[in-house]
Coordinates of C-alpha atoms in Angstrom, one line a residue:
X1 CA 59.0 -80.6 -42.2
X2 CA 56.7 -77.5 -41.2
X3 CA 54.6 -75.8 -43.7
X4 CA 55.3 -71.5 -43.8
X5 CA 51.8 -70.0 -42.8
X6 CA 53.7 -67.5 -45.1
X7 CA 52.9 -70.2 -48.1
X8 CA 52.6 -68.8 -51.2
X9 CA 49.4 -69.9 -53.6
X10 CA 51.7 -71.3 -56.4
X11 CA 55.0 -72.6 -54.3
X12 CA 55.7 -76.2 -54.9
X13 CA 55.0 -78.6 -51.1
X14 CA 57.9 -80.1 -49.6
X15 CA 58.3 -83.4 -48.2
X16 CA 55.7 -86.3 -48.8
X17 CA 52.3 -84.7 -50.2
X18 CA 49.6 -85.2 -52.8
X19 CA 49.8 -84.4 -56.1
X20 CA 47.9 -84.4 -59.2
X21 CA 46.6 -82.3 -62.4
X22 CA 43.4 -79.8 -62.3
X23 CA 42.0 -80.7 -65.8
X24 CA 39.0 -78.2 -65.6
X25 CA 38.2 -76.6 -62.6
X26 CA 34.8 -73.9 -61.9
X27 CA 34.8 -71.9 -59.2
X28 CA 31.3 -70.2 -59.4
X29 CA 30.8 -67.7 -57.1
X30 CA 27.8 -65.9 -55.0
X31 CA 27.5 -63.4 -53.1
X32 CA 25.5 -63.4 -49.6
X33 CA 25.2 -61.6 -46.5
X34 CA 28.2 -62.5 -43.9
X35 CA 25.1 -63.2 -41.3
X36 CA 24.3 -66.6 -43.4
X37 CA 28.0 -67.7 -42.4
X38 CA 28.1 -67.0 -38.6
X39 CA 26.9 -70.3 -37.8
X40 CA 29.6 -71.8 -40.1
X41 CA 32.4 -70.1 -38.8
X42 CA 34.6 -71.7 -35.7
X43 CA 35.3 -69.5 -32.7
X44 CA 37.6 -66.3 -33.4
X45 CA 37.1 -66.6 -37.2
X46 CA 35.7 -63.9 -39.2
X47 CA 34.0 -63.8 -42.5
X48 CA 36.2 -62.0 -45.7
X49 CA 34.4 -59.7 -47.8
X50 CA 34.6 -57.7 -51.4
X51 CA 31.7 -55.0 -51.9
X52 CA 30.0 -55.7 -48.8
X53 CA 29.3 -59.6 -49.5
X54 CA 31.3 -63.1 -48.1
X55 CA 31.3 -65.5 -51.2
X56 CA 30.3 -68.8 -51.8
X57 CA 32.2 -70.6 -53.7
X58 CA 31.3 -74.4 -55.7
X59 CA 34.1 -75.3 -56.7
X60 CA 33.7 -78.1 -58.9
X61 CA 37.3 -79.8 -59.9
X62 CA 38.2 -82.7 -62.4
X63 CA 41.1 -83.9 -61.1
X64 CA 43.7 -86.4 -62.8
X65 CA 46.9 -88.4 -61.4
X66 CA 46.2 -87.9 -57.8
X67 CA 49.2 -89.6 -56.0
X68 CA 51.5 -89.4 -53.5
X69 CA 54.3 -87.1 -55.0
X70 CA 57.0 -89.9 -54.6
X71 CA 54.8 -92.0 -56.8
X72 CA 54.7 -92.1 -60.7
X73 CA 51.5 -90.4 -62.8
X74 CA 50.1 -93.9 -63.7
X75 CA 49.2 -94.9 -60.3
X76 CA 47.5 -91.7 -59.7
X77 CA 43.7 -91.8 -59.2
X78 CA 40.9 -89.9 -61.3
X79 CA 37.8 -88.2 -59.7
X80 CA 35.7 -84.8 -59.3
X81 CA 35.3 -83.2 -56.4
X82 CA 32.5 -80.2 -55.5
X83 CA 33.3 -78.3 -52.9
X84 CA 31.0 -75.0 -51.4
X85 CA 33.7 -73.0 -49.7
X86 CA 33.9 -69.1 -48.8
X87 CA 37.2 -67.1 -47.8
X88 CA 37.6 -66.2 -44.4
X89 CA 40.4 -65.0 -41.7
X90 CA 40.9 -68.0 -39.6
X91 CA 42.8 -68.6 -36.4
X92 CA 45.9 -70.8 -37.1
X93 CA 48.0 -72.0 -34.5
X94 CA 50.3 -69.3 -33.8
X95 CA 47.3 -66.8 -32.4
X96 CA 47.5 -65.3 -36.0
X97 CA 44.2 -64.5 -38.4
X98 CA 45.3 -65.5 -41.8
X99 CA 43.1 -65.6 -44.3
X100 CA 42.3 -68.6 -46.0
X101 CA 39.5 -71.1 -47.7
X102 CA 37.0 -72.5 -45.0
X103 CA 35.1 -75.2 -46.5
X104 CA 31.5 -75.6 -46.0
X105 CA 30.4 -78.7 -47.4
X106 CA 32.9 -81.0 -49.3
X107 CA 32.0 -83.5 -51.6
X108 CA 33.5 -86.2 -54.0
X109 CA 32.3 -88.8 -56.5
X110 CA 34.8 -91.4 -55.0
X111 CA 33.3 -93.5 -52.3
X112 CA 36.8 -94.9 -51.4
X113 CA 38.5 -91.5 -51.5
X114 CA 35.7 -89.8 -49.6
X115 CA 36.7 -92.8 -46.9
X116 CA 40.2 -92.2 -47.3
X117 CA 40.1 -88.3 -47.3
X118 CA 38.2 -88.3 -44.4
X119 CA 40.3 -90.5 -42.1
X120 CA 43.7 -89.1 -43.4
X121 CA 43.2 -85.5 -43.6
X122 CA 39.9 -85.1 -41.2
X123 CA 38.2 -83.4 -44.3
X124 CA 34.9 -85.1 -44.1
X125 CA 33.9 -85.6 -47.2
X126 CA 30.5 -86.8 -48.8
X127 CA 30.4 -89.1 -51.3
X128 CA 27.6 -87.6 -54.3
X129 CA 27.4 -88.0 -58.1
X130 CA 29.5 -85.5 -59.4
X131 CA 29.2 -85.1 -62.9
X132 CA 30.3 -82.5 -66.1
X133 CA 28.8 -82.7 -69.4
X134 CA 30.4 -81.0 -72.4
X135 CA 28.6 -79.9 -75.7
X136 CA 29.6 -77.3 -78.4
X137 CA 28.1 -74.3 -76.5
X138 CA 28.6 -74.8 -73.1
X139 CA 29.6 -77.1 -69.5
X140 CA 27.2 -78.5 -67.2
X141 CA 27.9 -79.3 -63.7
X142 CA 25.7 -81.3 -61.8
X143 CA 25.4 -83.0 -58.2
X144 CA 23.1 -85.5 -57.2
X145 CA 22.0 -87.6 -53.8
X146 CA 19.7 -90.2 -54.1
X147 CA 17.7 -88.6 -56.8
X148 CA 17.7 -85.1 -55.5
X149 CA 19.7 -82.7 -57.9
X150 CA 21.5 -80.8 -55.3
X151 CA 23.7 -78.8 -57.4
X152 CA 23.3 -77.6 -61.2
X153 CA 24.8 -74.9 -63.4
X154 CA 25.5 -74.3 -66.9
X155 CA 28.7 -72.5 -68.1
X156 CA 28.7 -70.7 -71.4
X157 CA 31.9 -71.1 -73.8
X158 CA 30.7 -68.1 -75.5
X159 CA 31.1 -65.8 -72.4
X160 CA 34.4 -66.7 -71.2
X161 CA 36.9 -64.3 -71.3
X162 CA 40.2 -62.8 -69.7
X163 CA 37.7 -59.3 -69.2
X164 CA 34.7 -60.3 -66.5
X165 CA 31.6 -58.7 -67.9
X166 CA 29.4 -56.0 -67.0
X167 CA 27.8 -56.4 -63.9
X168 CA 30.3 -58.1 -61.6
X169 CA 31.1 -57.0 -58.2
X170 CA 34.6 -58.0 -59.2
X171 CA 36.1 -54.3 -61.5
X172 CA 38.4 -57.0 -63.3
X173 CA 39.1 -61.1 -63.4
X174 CA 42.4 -60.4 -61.8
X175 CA 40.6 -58.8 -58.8
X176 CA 38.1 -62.1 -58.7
X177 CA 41.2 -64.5 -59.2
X178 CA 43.2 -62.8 -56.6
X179 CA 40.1 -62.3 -53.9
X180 CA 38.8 -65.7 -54.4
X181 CA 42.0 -68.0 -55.1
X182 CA 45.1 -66.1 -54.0
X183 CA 45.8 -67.8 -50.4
X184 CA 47.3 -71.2 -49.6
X185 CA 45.5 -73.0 -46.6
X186 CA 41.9 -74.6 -46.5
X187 CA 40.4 -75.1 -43.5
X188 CA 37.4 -77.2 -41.8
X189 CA 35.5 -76.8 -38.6
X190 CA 32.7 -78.9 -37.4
X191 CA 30.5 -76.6 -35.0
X192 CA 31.2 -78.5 -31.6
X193 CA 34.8 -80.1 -31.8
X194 CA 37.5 -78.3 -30.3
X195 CA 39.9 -77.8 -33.4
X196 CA 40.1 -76.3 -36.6
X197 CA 42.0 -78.6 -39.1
X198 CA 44.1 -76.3 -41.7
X199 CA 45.7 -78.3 -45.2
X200 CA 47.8 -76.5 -47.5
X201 CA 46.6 -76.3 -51.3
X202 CA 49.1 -74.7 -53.8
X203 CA 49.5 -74.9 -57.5
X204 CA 51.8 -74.8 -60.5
X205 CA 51.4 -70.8 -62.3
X206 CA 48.4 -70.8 -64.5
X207 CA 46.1 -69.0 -66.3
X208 CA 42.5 -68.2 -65.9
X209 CA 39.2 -66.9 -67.1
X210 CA 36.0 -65.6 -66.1
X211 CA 32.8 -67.0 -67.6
X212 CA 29.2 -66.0 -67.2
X213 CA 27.2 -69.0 -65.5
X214 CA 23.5 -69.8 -64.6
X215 CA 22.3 -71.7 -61.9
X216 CA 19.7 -73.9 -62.3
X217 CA 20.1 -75.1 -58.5
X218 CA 22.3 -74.6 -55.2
X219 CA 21.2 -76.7 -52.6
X220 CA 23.8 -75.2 -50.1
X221 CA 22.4 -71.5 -50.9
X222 CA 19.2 -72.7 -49.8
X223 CA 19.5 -74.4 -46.8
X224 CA 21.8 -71.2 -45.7
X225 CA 18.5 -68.9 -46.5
X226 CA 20.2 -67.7 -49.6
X227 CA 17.5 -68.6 -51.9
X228 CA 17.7 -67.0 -55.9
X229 CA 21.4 -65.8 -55.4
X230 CA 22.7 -65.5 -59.0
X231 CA 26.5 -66.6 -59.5
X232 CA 28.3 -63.2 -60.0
X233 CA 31.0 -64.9 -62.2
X234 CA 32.7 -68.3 -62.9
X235 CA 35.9 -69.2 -63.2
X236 CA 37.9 -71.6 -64.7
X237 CA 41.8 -72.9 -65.3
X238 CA 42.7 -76.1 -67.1
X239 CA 46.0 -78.4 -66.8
X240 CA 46.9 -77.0 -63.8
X241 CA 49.6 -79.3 -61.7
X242 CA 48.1 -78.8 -58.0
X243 CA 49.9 -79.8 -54.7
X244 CA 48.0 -81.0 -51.4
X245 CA 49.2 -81.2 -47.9
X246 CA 48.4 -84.8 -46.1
X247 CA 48.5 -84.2 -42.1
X248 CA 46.4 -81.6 -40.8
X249 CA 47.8 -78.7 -39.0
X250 CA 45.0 -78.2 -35.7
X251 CA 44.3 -74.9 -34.4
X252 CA 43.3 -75.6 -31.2
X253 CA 40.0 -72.9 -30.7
X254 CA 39.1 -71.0 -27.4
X255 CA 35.2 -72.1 -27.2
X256 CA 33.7 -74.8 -29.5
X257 CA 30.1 -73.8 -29.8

């Protein structure tokens, strides 16, 4: 059965999908010149911004029960996943611009999954040690590669809130939530193949908070030229029933560069 481009973020899939529980998800976000993207983005995209910056996202997920949905919870798989994305209006298969999650660099603490993903999907994942670590006062995310810390932020308990604090680009957390999290497709491009591969991502309602975070590192940032780019808010949801599409839809693109 075709996926609606028309999706909305918290409709349930039809037909045979993934599914599985968001125990604690961050989405940290920076913000960064839309030049650092261009080389990122496949042909006919274009970057989305909010106050003049495209976002970064790493969004780092704990993820419980992921099955296929005709399958009970107990055979379901456990695992995180850290993902640098940005939002972006991307070509999709009827000539349309939508906009939509473009992942950047996905990554998973599940060699067999990142295997799986990979050949499945076409999301190419990397297989890292994806870790969080929980203490009275705050969460720590980190992601590491053969010894080099590649990713590593703290989250403060104290700071989260329904209200986003003082300072944000964002004038409330409902703007964040709906700028950063309020479409229904991913998509990944590999600079020189000929197709953009789209999946939808929906989830069960939920609620959310923003939280201030401090980044210790961002390996991404860096290698994009970004270097010292503070997280302008996180945000996080827990418990959150989530619903994955399986076969990629391909947008096939004018000129692969």
């Amino acid at each position: 059965m075709a996926v609606p481009f028309d999706l909305v973020p918290t409709a349930r899939l039809s037909g045979i999908h993934m599914t599985g529980t968001v125990v604690r998800r961050f989405l940290i976000s920076y913000p960064v010149s839309p030049d650092v993207l261009l080389d990122h983005l496949p042909p006919g995209a274009e970057c989305a911004t909010h106050a003049g910056f495209a976002w970064v996202s790493a969004c780092f997920v704990r993820m419980d029960n992921m099955r296929p949905n005709i399958l009970p919870k107990a055979v379901g798989m456990g695992f995180n996943y850290l993902i640098h994305r940005t939002r972006a209006r991307l070509p999709f298969p009827d000539g349309t611009l939508r906009e939509a999650v473009l992942v950047l660099q996905p990554n998973i603490n599940r060699r067999l999954l990142s295997t799986f993903g990979s050949v499945l999907t076409g999301v190419r994942f990397q297989c890292r040690e994806i870790d969080l670590a929980e203490d009275d006062e705050s969460w720590r995310i980190q992601m590491i590669s053969e010894g080099e810390v590649l990713y590593d932020a703290t989250i403060l308990k104290a700071s989260c809130s329904e209200t986003i604090a003082d300072g944000c680009r964002f004038a409330t957390a409902q703007e964040a939530e709906d700028f950063l999290l309020g479409v229904s497709f991913g998509g990944q491009w590999v600079k020189g193949e000929p197709n953009l591969k789209l999946l939808p991502e929906t989830h069960a309602p939920c609620a959310t908070v923003a939280c201030t975070c401090i980044t210790h590192k961002n390996r991404f940032l860096e290698s994009l030229g970004a270097h010292a780019v503070d997280a302008d808010h996180a945000i996080t949801m827990t418990n959150v029933p989530h619903y994955f599409g399986i076969t990629p839809i391909k947008t096939a693109l004018n000129s692969a560069t």
